[in-house]
């Protein structure tokens, strides 16, 4: 008995892919730009100052780790891989070319008071609260435009 060959079906994308030779959607395109900008400003001087101000010599047993950092959320100390530098005012979305300049301005805050050190659990909570607030504001604004 001979097996029949299965015909491969190509899934049709729900979103039109207009970027990167037809392989990326608009959302993916702006996601890449946002990611590149965030990586480029990872060593931005105000961010490094905030990290330095929140650090102390490491008190654990691992001799490879030199510093640990104070979380502004819970007040505990963590190694660098367990904390992130968070923008107190969210950088916002990047969905079009019009969003690029405001995004960069929020990303590159010069005042060190615009940043905070958060451990991963505290960062997750803050991000969830920021997203919830943003959704409520967006919903309110949409309702204002409809009426």
mmCIF file of N, CA and C in Angstrom:
data_model
loop_
_atom_site.group_PDB
_atom_site.id
_atom_site.type_symbol
_atom_site.label_atom_id
_atom_site.label_comp_id
_atom_site.label_asym_id
_atom_site.label_seq_id
_atom_site.Cartn_x
_atom_site.Cartn_y
_atom_site.Cartn_z
ATOM 1 N N UNK A 1 0.826 -1.174 0.000
ATOM 2 C CA UNK A 1 0.000 0.000 0.000
ATOM 3 C C UNK A 1 0.876 1.245 0.000
ATOM 4 N N UNK A 2 0.629 2.069 -0.947
ATOM 5 C CA UNK A 2 1.423 3.281 -1.114
ATOM 6 C C UNK A 2 0.812 4.424 -0.301
ATOM 7 N N UNK A 3 1.719 5.160 0.399
ATOM 8 C CA UNK A 3 1.243 6.307 1.168
ATOM 9 C C UNK A 3 1.049 7.488 0.241
ATOM 10 N N UNK A 4 -0.014 8.212 0.510
ATOM 11 C CA UNK A 4 -0.254 9.416 -0.273
ATOM 12 C C UNK A 4 0.528 10.569 0.325
ATOM 13 N N UNK A 5 1.070 11.382 -0.548
ATOM 14 C CA UNK A 5 1.818 12.552 -0.086
ATOM 15 C C UNK A 5 0.844 13.607 0.402
ATOM 16 N N UNK A 6 1.202 14.170 1.553
ATOM 17 C CA UNK A 6 0.380 15.258 2.065
ATOM 18 C C UNK A 6 0.754 16.538 1.345
ATOM 19 N N UNK A 7 -0.255 17.261 0.978
ATOM 20 C CA UNK A 7 -0.022 18.542 0.328
ATOM 21 C C UNK A 7 0.118 19.595 1.414
ATOM 22 N N UNK A 8 1.250 20.322 1.380
ATOM 23 C CA UNK A 8 1.465 21.371 2.367
ATOM 24 C C UNK A 8 0.612 22.570 2.016
ATOM 25 N N UNK A 9 -0.091 23.047 3.011
ATOM 26 C CA UNK A 9 -0.874 24.264 2.797
ATOM 27 C C UNK A 9 -0.167 25.414 3.497
ATOM 28 N N UNK A 10 -0.107 26.497 2.811
ATOM 29 C CA UNK A 10 0.525 27.681 3.368
ATOM 30 C C UNK A 10 -0.554 28.503 4.048
ATOM 31 N N UNK A 11 -0.307 28.781 5.339
ATOM 32 C CA UNK A 11 -1.279 29.583 6.077
ATOM 33 C C UNK A 11 -1.224 31.016 5.572
ATOM 34 N N UNK A 12 -2.372 31.550 5.335
ATOM 35 C CA UNK A 12 -2.435 32.932 4.908
ATOM 36 C C UNK A 12 -2.420 33.815 6.148
ATOM 37 N N UNK A 13 -1.560 34.794 6.133
ATOM 38 C CA UNK A 13 -1.434 35.706 7.259
ATOM 39 C C UNK A 13 -2.680 36.575 7.377
ATOM 40 N N UNK A 14 -3.078 36.818 8.602
ATOM 41 C CA UNK A 14 -4.226 37.690 8.828
ATOM 42 C C UNK A 14 -3.860 39.149 8.614
ATOM 43 N N UNK A 15 -2.584 39.469 8.834
ATOM 44 C CA UNK A 15 -2.111 40.840 8.708
ATOM 45 C C UNK A 15 -1.242 40.939 7.457
ATOM 46 N N UNK A 16 -1.452 41.975 6.712
ATOM 47 C CA UNK A 16 -0.664 42.173 5.504
ATOM 48 C C UNK A 16 0.786 42.470 5.881
ATOM 49 N N UNK A 17 1.701 41.794 5.235
ATOM 50 C CA UNK A 17 3.125 41.974 5.502
ATOM 51 C C UNK A 17 3.712 42.861 4.412
ATOM 52 N N UNK A 18 3.935 44.099 4.778
ATOM 53 C CA UNK A 18 4.383 45.092 3.802
ATOM 54 C C UNK A 18 5.833 45.507 3.988
ATOM 55 N N UNK A 19 6.486 45.034 5.041
ATOM 56 C CA UNK A 19 7.856 45.451 5.352
ATOM 57 C C UNK A 19 8.838 44.302 5.190
ATOM 58 N N UNK A 20 10.111 44.654 5.027
ATOM 59 C CA UNK A 20 11.205 43.681 4.955
ATOM 60 C C UNK A 20 10.937 42.624 3.881
ATOM 61 N N UNK A 21 10.717 43.106 2.682
ATOM 62 C CA UNK A 21 10.469 42.238 1.522
ATOM 63 C C UNK A 21 9.263 41.324 1.737
ATOM 64 N N UNK A 22 8.234 41.870 2.367
ATOM 65 C CA UNK A 22 7.003 41.119 2.554
ATOM 66 C C UNK A 22 7.034 40.081 3.655
ATOM 67 N N UNK A 23 7.985 40.185 4.604
ATOM 68 C CA UNK A 23 8.073 39.198 5.674
ATOM 69 C C UNK A 23 7.655 39.750 7.032
ATOM 70 N N UNK A 24 7.516 41.069 7.172
ATOM 71 C CA UNK A 24 7.130 41.681 8.441
ATOM 72 C C UNK A 24 5.865 42.495 8.277
ATOM 73 N N UNK A 25 5.062 42.481 9.325
ATOM 74 C CA UNK A 25 3.904 43.372 9.372
ATOM 75 C C UNK A 25 4.373 44.737 9.871
ATOM 76 N N UNK A 26 3.486 45.708 9.830
ATOM 77 C CA UNK A 26 3.816 47.042 10.352
ATOM 78 C C UNK A 26 4.169 46.957 11.832
ATOM 79 N N UNK A 27 3.421 46.154 12.577
ATOM 80 C CA UNK A 27 3.670 46.017 14.011
ATOM 81 C C UNK A 27 5.069 45.464 14.277
ATOM 82 N N UNK A 28 5.443 44.443 13.528
ATOM 83 C CA UNK A 28 6.778 43.843 13.697
ATOM 84 C C UNK A 28 7.871 44.838 13.329
ATOM 85 N N UNK A 29 7.658 45.618 12.293
ATOM 86 C CA UNK A 29 8.618 46.626 11.842
ATOM 87 C C UNK A 29 8.889 47.648 12.950
ATOM 88 N N UNK A 30 7.833 48.205 13.526
ATOM 89 C CA UNK A 30 8.012 49.205 14.575
ATOM 90 C C UNK A 30 8.492 48.572 15.882
ATOM 91 N N UNK A 31 8.186 47.293 16.092
ATOM 92 C CA UNK A 31 8.710 46.575 17.244
ATOM 93 C C UNK A 31 10.237 46.470 17.144
ATOM 94 N N UNK A 32 10.745 46.198 15.951
ATOM 95 C CA UNK A 32 12.189 46.123 15.745
ATOM 96 C C UNK A 32 12.859 47.468 16.001
ATOM 97 N N UNK A 33 12.263 48.534 15.487
ATOM 98 C CA UNK A 33 12.817 49.873 15.703
ATOM 99 C C UNK A 33 12.861 50.183 17.193
ATOM 100 N N UNK A 34 11.777 49.875 17.896
ATOM 101 C CA UNK A 34 11.711 50.132 19.332
ATOM 102 C C UNK A 34 12.790 49.336 20.069
ATOM 103 N N UNK A 35 12.946 48.075 19.711
ATOM 104 C CA UNK A 35 13.946 47.221 20.345
ATOM 105 C C UNK A 35 15.357 47.753 20.111
ATOM 106 N N UNK A 36 15.661 48.155 18.884
ATOM 107 C CA UNK A 36 16.987 48.702 18.572
ATOM 108 C C UNK A 36 17.267 49.968 19.366
ATOM 109 N N UNK A 37 16.269 50.832 19.486
ATOM 110 C CA UNK A 37 16.469 52.076 20.230
ATOM 111 C C UNK A 37 16.685 51.785 21.716
ATOM 112 N N UNK A 38 15.931 50.868 22.264
ATOM 113 C CA UNK A 38 16.118 50.532 23.673
ATOM 114 C C UNK A 38 17.518 49.958 23.922
ATOM 115 N N UNK A 39 17.982 49.103 23.040
ATOM 116 C CA UNK A 39 19.327 48.535 23.189
ATOM 117 C C UNK A 39 20.400 49.606 23.030
ATOM 118 N N UNK A 40 20.186 50.548 22.119
ATOM 119 C CA UNK A 40 21.166 51.602 21.882
ATOM 120 C C UNK A 40 21.338 52.498 23.106
ATOM 121 N N UNK A 41 20.273 52.686 23.880
ATOM 122 C CA UNK A 41 20.345 53.582 25.032
ATOM 123 C C UNK A 41 20.507 52.830 26.354
ATOM 124 N N UNK A 42 20.882 51.567 26.266
ATOM 125 C CA UNK A 42 21.072 50.771 27.466
ATOM 126 C C UNK A 42 22.200 51.344 28.335
ATOM 127 N N UNK A 43 23.198 51.937 27.714
ATOM 128 C CA UNK A 43 24.333 52.489 28.449
ATOM 129 C C UNK A 43 24.262 54.010 28.530
ATOM 130 N N UNK A 44 23.073 54.548 28.436
ATOM 131 C CA UNK A 44 22.831 55.982 28.562
ATOM 132 C C UNK A 44 23.302 56.424 29.950
ATOM 133 N N UNK A 45 24.054 57.516 30.019
ATOM 134 C CA UNK A 45 24.707 57.934 31.255
ATOM 135 C C UNK A 45 23.745 58.083 32.448
ATOM 136 N N UNK A 46 22.574 58.740 32.304
ATOM 137 C CA UNK A 46 21.682 58.823 33.468
ATOM 138 C C UNK A 46 21.263 57.458 34.016
ATOM 139 N N UNK A 47 21.115 56.479 33.148
ATOM 140 C CA UNK A 47 20.763 55.132 33.593
ATOM 141 C C UNK A 47 21.907 54.528 34.400
ATOM 142 N N UNK A 48 23.132 54.749 33.943
ATOM 143 C CA UNK A 48 24.294 54.229 34.666
ATOM 144 C C UNK A 48 24.451 54.898 36.030
ATOM 145 N N UNK A 49 24.132 56.188 36.107
ATOM 146 C CA UNK A 49 24.200 56.908 37.386
ATOM 147 C C UNK A 49 23.176 56.345 38.368
ATOM 148 N N UNK A 50 21.958 56.090 37.884
ATOM 149 C CA UNK A 50 20.910 55.513 38.737
ATOM 150 C C UNK A 50 21.350 54.147 39.263
ATOM 151 N N UNK A 51 21.931 53.333 38.402
ATOM 152 C CA UNK A 51 22.417 52.023 38.828
ATOM 153 C C UNK A 51 23.513 52.166 39.887
ATOM 154 N N UNK A 52 24.434 53.069 39.661
ATOM 155 C CA UNK A 52 25.539 53.273 40.603
ATOM 156 C C UNK A 52 25.015 53.757 41.956
ATOM 157 N N UNK A 53 24.045 54.663 41.943
ATOM 158 C CA UNK A 53 23.484 55.191 43.186
ATOM 159 C C UNK A 53 22.737 54.131 43.987
ATOM 160 N N UNK A 54 22.210 53.120 43.318
ATOM 161 C CA UNK A 54 21.433 52.073 43.992
ATOM 162 C C UNK A 54 22.275 50.853 44.338
ATOM 163 N N UNK A 55 23.577 50.930 44.127
ATOM 164 C CA UNK A 55 24.411 49.739 44.320
ATOM 165 C C UNK A 55 25.163 49.774 45.645
ATOM 166 N N UNK A 56 25.565 48.586 46.058
ATOM 167 C CA UNK A 56 26.461 48.409 47.196
ATOM 168 C C UNK A 56 27.309 47.175 46.887
ATOM 169 N N UNK A 57 28.420 46.995 47.590
ATOM 170 C CA UNK A 57 29.217 45.787 47.355
ATOM 171 C C UNK A 57 28.403 44.531 47.665
ATOM 172 N N UNK A 58 28.595 43.521 46.845
ATOM 173 C CA UNK A 58 27.866 42.260 46.991
ATOM 174 C C UNK A 58 28.257 41.574 48.291
ATOM 175 N N UNK A 59 27.263 41.062 49.009
ATOM 176 C CA UNK A 59 27.516 40.424 50.313
ATOM 177 C C UNK A 59 27.382 38.905 50.273
ATOM 178 N N UNK A 60 27.118 38.341 49.120
ATOM 179 C CA UNK A 60 26.937 36.889 49.016
ATOM 180 C C UNK A 60 28.247 36.150 48.883
ATOM 181 N N UNK A 61 28.139 34.877 48.532
ATOM 182 C CA UNK A 61 29.319 34.010 48.468
ATOM 183 C C UNK A 61 29.940 33.932 47.075
ATOM 184 N N UNK A 62 29.208 34.321 46.036
ATOM 185 C CA UNK A 62 29.724 34.239 44.673
ATOM 186 C C UNK A 62 30.754 35.344 44.443
ATOM 187 N N UNK A 63 32.005 34.962 44.268
ATOM 188 C CA UNK A 63 33.081 35.948 44.129
ATOM 189 C C UNK A 63 33.076 36.669 42.778
ATOM 190 N N UNK A 64 32.330 36.160 41.820
ATOM 191 C CA UNK A 64 32.265 36.802 40.506
ATOM 192 C C UNK A 64 31.355 38.032 40.502
ATOM 193 N N UNK A 65 30.420 38.087 41.432
ATOM 194 C CA UNK A 65 29.487 39.205 41.492
ATOM 195 C C UNK A 65 30.083 40.294 42.371
ATOM 196 N N UNK A 66 30.142 41.511 41.848
ATOM 197 C CA UNK A 66 30.778 42.616 42.566
ATOM 198 C C UNK A 66 29.776 43.520 43.277
ATOM 199 N N UNK A 67 28.575 43.697 42.691
ATOM 200 C CA UNK A 67 27.609 44.630 43.254
ATOM 201 C C UNK A 67 26.224 44.009 43.322
ATOM 202 N N UNK A 68 25.419 44.582 44.203
ATOM 203 C CA UNK A 68 24.001 44.269 44.236
ATOM 204 C C UNK A 68 23.251 45.590 44.313
ATOM 205 N N UNK A 69 21.966 45.560 43.903
ATOM 206 C CA UNK A 69 21.226 46.795 43.688
ATOM 207 C C UNK A 69 19.939 46.808 44.502
ATOM 208 N N UNK A 70 19.617 47.972 45.037
ATOM 209 C CA UNK A 70 18.438 48.159 45.870
ATOM 210 C C UNK A 70 17.213 48.389 44.995
ATOM 211 N N UNK A 71 16.184 47.563 45.195
ATOM 212 C CA UNK A 71 14.923 47.720 44.467
ATOM 213 C C UNK A 71 14.132 48.854 45.105
ATOM 214 N N UNK A 72 13.682 49.808 44.298
ATOM 215 C CA UNK A 72 12.875 50.923 44.798
ATOM 216 C C UNK A 72 11.473 50.474 45.192
ATOM 217 N N UNK A 73 11.050 49.318 44.726
ATOM 218 C CA UNK A 73 9.715 48.830 45.026
ATOM 219 C C UNK A 73 9.621 48.144 46.379
ATOM 220 N N UNK A 74 10.461 47.147 46.602
ATOM 221 C CA UNK A 74 10.352 46.336 47.817
ATOM 222 C C UNK A 74 11.453 46.614 48.840
ATOM 223 N N UNK A 75 12.500 47.325 48.430
ATOM 224 C CA UNK A 75 13.566 47.678 49.365
ATOM 225 C C UNK A 75 14.576 46.573 49.626
ATOM 226 N N UNK A 76 14.589 45.525 48.800
ATOM 227 C CA UNK A 76 15.553 44.437 48.959
ATOM 228 C C UNK A 76 16.675 44.594 47.944
ATOM 229 N N UNK A 77 17.799 43.939 48.212
ATOM 230 C CA UNK A 77 18.941 43.983 47.305
ATOM 231 C C UNK A 77 18.951 42.760 46.396
ATOM 232 N N UNK A 78 19.316 42.985 45.124
ATOM 233 C CA UNK A 78 19.361 41.932 44.109
ATOM 234 C C UNK A 78 20.613 42.092 43.250
ATOM 235 N N UNK A 79 21.035 40.990 42.630
ATOM 236 C CA UNK A 79 22.145 41.061 41.679
ATOM 237 C C UNK A 79 21.646 41.727 40.398
ATOM 238 N N UNK A 80 22.549 42.151 39.550
ATOM 239 C CA UNK A 80 22.197 42.939 38.363
ATOM 240 C C UNK A 80 21.245 42.205 37.425
ATOM 241 N N UNK A 81 21.387 40.912 37.304
ATOM 242 C CA UNK A 81 20.526 40.170 36.385
ATOM 243 C C UNK A 81 19.083 40.076 36.874
ATOM 244 N N UNK A 82 18.857 40.424 38.132
ATOM 245 C CA UNK A 82 17.508 40.342 38.698
ATOM 246 C C UNK A 82 16.815 41.690 38.828
ATOM 247 N N UNK A 83 17.461 42.748 38.347
ATOM 248 C CA UNK A 83 16.841 44.074 38.403
ATOM 249 C C UNK A 83 16.840 44.699 37.016
ATOM 250 N N UNK A 84 15.977 45.687 36.844
ATOM 251 C CA UNK A 84 15.972 46.451 35.601
ATOM 252 C C UNK A 84 15.791 47.924 35.940
ATOM 253 N N UNK A 85 16.263 48.756 35.042
ATOM 254 C CA UNK A 85 16.078 50.190 35.192
ATOM 255 C C UNK A 85 14.764 50.522 34.512
ATOM 256 N N UNK A 86 13.852 51.085 35.277
ATOM 257 C CA UNK A 86 12.509 51.347 34.788
ATOM 258 C C UNK A 86 12.290 52.838 34.640
ATOM 259 N N UNK A 87 11.607 53.230 33.583
ATOM 260 C CA UNK A 87 11.217 54.626 33.404
ATOM 261 C C UNK A 87 9.996 54.884 34.282
ATOM 262 N N UNK A 88 10.070 55.898 35.135
ATOM 263 C CA UNK A 88 8.917 56.208 35.982
ATOM 264 C C UNK A 88 7.737 56.627 35.116
ATOM 265 N N UNK A 89 8.007 57.408 34.086
ATOM 266 C CA UNK A 89 6.981 57.743 33.099
ATOM 267 C C UNK A 89 7.194 56.789 31.931
ATOM 268 N N UNK A 90 6.220 55.934 31.627
ATOM 269 C CA UNK A 90 6.413 54.934 30.571
ATOM 270 C C UNK A 90 6.812 55.565 29.234
ATOM 271 N N UNK A 91 7.654 54.859 28.500
ATOM 272 C CA UNK A 91 8.107 55.371 27.203
ATOM 273 C C UNK A 91 6.998 55.358 26.171
ATOM 274 N N UNK A 92 5.985 54.558 26.395
ATOM 275 C CA UNK A 92 4.835 54.553 25.498
ATOM 276 C C UNK A 92 5.019 53.652 24.300
ATOM 277 N N UNK A 93 4.084 53.772 23.392
ATOM 278 C CA UNK A 93 4.075 52.883 22.236
ATOM 279 C C UNK A 93 4.832 53.506 21.070
ATOM 280 N N UNK A 94 5.165 52.665 20.142
ATOM 281 C CA UNK A 94 5.823 53.085 18.915
ATOM 282 C C UNK A 94 5.139 52.322 17.787
ATOM 283 N N UNK A 95 4.120 52.963 17.204
ATOM 284 C CA UNK A 95 3.311 52.297 16.188
ATOM 285 C C UNK A 95 3.353 52.968 14.831
ATOM 286 N N UNK A 96 3.982 54.138 14.770
ATOM 287 C CA UNK A 96 4.058 54.855 13.501
ATOM 288 C C UNK A 96 5.247 55.805 13.541
ATOM 289 N N UNK A 97 5.551 56.397 12.409
ATOM 290 C CA UNK A 97 6.652 57.353 12.351
ATOM 291 C C UNK A 97 6.386 58.565 13.232
ATOM 292 N N UNK A 98 5.132 58.925 13.410
ATOM 293 C CA UNK A 98 4.782 60.065 14.262
ATOM 294 C C UNK A 98 5.137 59.817 15.723
ATOM 295 N N UNK A 99 5.219 58.564 16.130
ATOM 296 C CA UNK A 99 5.518 58.221 17.519
ATOM 297 C C UNK A 99 7.013 58.225 17.828
ATOM 298 N N UNK A 100 7.876 58.290 16.823
ATOM 299 C CA UNK A 100 9.309 58.122 17.047
ATOM 300 C C UNK A 100 9.898 59.235 17.912
ATOM 301 N N UNK A 101 9.657 60.486 17.592
ATOM 302 C CA UNK A 101 10.249 61.592 18.355
ATOM 303 C C UNK A 101 9.757 61.600 19.804
ATOM 304 N N UNK A 102 8.438 61.507 20.066
ATOM 305 C CA UNK A 102 8.010 61.449 21.471
ATOM 306 C C UNK A 102 8.580 60.239 22.217
ATOM 307 N N UNK A 103 8.699 59.107 21.532
ATOM 308 C CA UNK A 103 9.255 57.903 22.149
ATOM 309 C C UNK A 103 10.706 58.140 22.555
ATOM 310 N N UNK A 104 11.494 58.726 21.666
ATOM 311 C CA UNK A 104 12.903 58.995 21.969
ATOM 312 C C UNK A 104 13.025 59.994 23.118
ATOM 313 N N UNK A 105 12.174 61.003 23.132
ATOM 314 C CA UNK A 105 12.219 61.978 24.231
ATOM 315 C C UNK A 105 11.935 61.314 25.573
ATOM 316 N N UNK A 106 10.973 60.411 25.613
ATOM 317 C CA UNK A 106 10.664 59.720 26.870
ATOM 318 C C UNK A 106 11.724 58.678 27.204
ATOM 319 N N UNK A 107 12.323 58.079 26.193
ATOM 320 C CA UNK A 107 13.353 57.065 26.394
ATOM 321 C C UNK A 107 14.634 57.679 26.962
ATOM 322 N N UNK A 108 14.945 58.888 26.543
ATOM 323 C CA UNK A 108 16.212 59.525 26.900
ATOM 324 C C UNK A 108 16.017 60.657 27.899
ATOM 325 N N UNK A 109 15.325 60.381 28.974
ATOM 326 C CA UNK A 109 15.143 61.374 30.026
ATOM 327 C C UNK A 109 16.512 61.709 30.614
ATOM 328 N N UNK A 110 16.822 62.987 30.730
ATOM 329 C CA UNK A 110 18.131 63.409 31.244
ATOM 330 C C UNK A 110 18.191 63.408 32.764
ATOM 331 N N UNK A 111 17.055 63.607 33.432
ATOM 332 C CA UNK A 111 17.015 63.684 34.884
ATOM 333 C C UNK A 111 17.017 62.275 35.471
ATOM 334 N N UNK A 112 17.928 62.015 36.403
ATOM 335 C CA UNK A 112 18.008 60.668 36.979
ATOM 336 C C UNK A 112 16.780 60.342 37.830
ATOM 337 N N UNK A 113 15.994 61.343 38.193
ATOM 338 C CA UNK A 113 14.763 61.097 38.949
ATOM 339 C C UNK A 113 13.688 60.460 38.071
ATOM 340 N N UNK A 114 13.925 60.418 36.769
ATOM 341 C CA UNK A 114 12.978 59.807 35.847
ATOM 342 C C UNK A 114 13.115 58.299 35.751
ATOM 343 N N UNK A 115 14.104 57.726 36.465
ATOM 344 C CA UNK A 115 14.353 56.283 36.427
ATOM 345 C C UNK A 115 14.265 55.699 37.823
ATOM 346 N N UNK A 116 14.006 54.407 37.887
ATOM 347 C CA UNK A 116 14.025 53.690 39.156
ATOM 348 C C UNK A 116 14.516 52.268 38.919
ATOM 349 N N UNK A 117 15.114 51.694 39.942
ATOM 350 C CA UNK A 117 15.578 50.314 39.882
ATOM 351 C C UNK A 117 14.476 49.434 40.468
ATOM 352 N N UNK A 118 14.055 48.423 39.717
ATOM 353 C CA UNK A 118 13.025 47.499 40.183
ATOM 354 C C UNK A 118 13.474 46.058 39.972
ATOM 355 N N UNK A 119 13.172 45.217 40.965
ATOM 356 C CA UNK A 119 13.416 43.786 40.783
ATOM 357 C C UNK A 119 12.366 43.255 39.805
ATOM 358 N N UNK A 120 12.568 42.060 39.331
ATOM 359 C CA UNK A 120 11.651 41.519 38.320
ATOM 360 C C UNK A 120 10.200 41.431 38.799
ATOM 361 N N UNK A 121 9.926 40.950 40.030
ATOM 362 C CA UNK A 121 8.524 40.916 40.473
ATOM 363 C C UNK A 121 7.898 42.314 40.581
ATOM 364 N N UNK A 122 8.641 43.281 41.115
ATOM 365 C CA UNK A 122 8.114 44.649 41.232
ATOM 366 C C UNK A 122 7.911 45.276 39.850
ATOM 367 N N UNK A 123 8.822 44.983 38.924
ATOM 368 C CA UNK A 123 8.705 45.517 37.571
ATOM 369 C C UNK A 123 7.464 44.953 36.881
ATOM 370 N N UNK A 124 7.201 43.681 37.117
ATOM 371 C CA UNK A 124 6.014 43.047 36.520
ATOM 372 C C UNK A 124 4.733 43.710 37.026
ATOM 373 N N UNK A 125 4.682 43.998 38.323
ATOM 374 C CA UNK A 125 3.510 44.652 38.915
ATOM 375 C C UNK A 125 3.354 46.056 38.351
ATOM 376 N N UNK A 126 4.449 46.815 38.290
ATOM 377 C CA UNK A 126 4.371 48.191 37.782
ATOM 378 C C UNK A 126 3.947 48.215 36.321
ATOM 379 N N UNK A 127 4.474 47.307 35.528
ATOM 380 C CA UNK A 127 4.104 47.237 34.120
ATOM 381 C C UNK A 127 2.619 46.911 33.968
ATOM 382 N N UNK A 128 2.122 45.987 34.769
ATOM 383 C CA UNK A 128 0.700 45.636 34.711
ATOM 384 C C UNK A 128 -0.165 46.840 35.074
ATOM 385 N N UNK A 129 0.235 47.585 36.102
ATOM 386 C CA UNK A 129 -0.518 48.781 36.503
ATOM 387 C C UNK A 129 -0.474 49.849 35.408
ATOM 388 N N UNK A 130 0.708 50.036 34.804
ATOM 389 C CA UNK A 130 0.843 51.007 33.710
ATOM 390 C C UNK A 130 -0.057 50.625 32.537
ATOM 391 N N UNK A 131 -0.058 49.342 32.188
ATOM 392 C CA UNK A 131 -0.889 48.879 31.069
ATOM 393 C C UNK A 131 -2.369 49.046 31.365
ATOM 394 N N UNK A 132 -2.754 48.739 32.589
ATOM 395 C CA UNK A 132 -4.158 48.884 32.989
ATOM 396 C C UNK A 132 -4.586 50.359 32.916
ATOM 397 N N UNK A 133 -3.732 51.245 33.405
ATOM 398 C CA UNK A 133 -4.022 52.679 33.363
ATOM 399 C C UNK A 133 -4.123 53.161 31.926
ATOM 400 N N UNK A 134 -3.183 52.703 31.089
ATOM 401 C CA UNK A 134 -3.183 53.114 29.677
ATOM 402 C C UNK A 134 -4.462 52.655 28.978
ATOM 403 N N UNK A 135 -4.899 51.435 29.268
ATOM 404 C CA UNK A 135 -6.118 50.914 28.645
ATOM 405 C C UNK A 135 -7.341 51.719 29.075
ATOM 406 N N UNK A 136 -7.393 52.101 30.354
ATOM 407 C CA UNK A 136 -8.519 52.901 30.840
ATOM 408 C C UNK A 136 -8.537 54.272 30.166
ATOM 409 N N UNK A 137 -7.370 54.882 30.032
ATOM 410 C CA UNK A 137 -7.287 56.194 29.387
ATOM 411 C C UNK A 137 -7.682 56.076 27.914
ATOM 412 N N UNK A 138 -7.167 55.054 27.231
ATOM 413 C CA UNK A 138 -7.516 54.859 25.822
ATOM 414 C C UNK A 138 -9.013 54.642 25.647
ATOM 415 N N UNK A 139 -9.582 53.843 26.531
ATOM 416 C CA UNK A 139 -11.020 53.572 26.466
ATOM 417 C C UNK A 139 -11.817 54.855 26.687
ATOM 418 N N UNK A 140 -11.404 55.638 27.651
ATOM 419 C CA UNK A 140 -12.084 56.902 27.943
ATOM 420 C C UNK A 140 -12.003 57.846 26.746
ATOM 421 N N UNK A 141 -10.820 57.950 26.164
ATOM 422 C CA UNK A 141 -10.636 58.837 25.008
ATOM 423 C C UNK A 141 -11.457 58.388 23.813
ATOM 424 N N UNK A 142 -11.544 57.072 23.602
ATOM 425 C CA UNK A 142 -12.353 56.563 22.495
ATOM 426 C C UNK A 142 -13.823 56.890 22.710
ATOM 427 N N UNK A 143 -14.299 56.763 23.952
ATOM 428 C CA UNK A 143 -15.692 57.081 24.254
ATOM 429 C C UNK A 143 -15.976 58.566 24.066
ATOM 430 N N UNK A 144 -15.011 59.402 24.339
ATOM 431 C CA UNK A 144 -15.190 60.850 24.158
ATOM 432 C C UNK A 144 -15.303 61.213 22.688
ATOM 433 N N UNK A 145 -14.573 60.516 21.857
ATOM 434 C CA UNK A 145 -14.592 60.792 20.408
ATOM 435 C C UNK A 145 -15.871 60.288 19.748
ATOM 436 N N UNK A 146 -16.461 59.226 20.271
ATOM 437 C CA UNK A 146 -17.651 58.639 19.673
ATOM 438 C C UNK A 146 -18.857 59.530 19.896
ATOM 439 N N UNK A 147 -18.994 60.069 21.080
ATOM 440 C CA UNK A 147 -20.184 60.859 21.413
ATOM 441 C C UNK A 147 -20.151 62.228 20.818
#
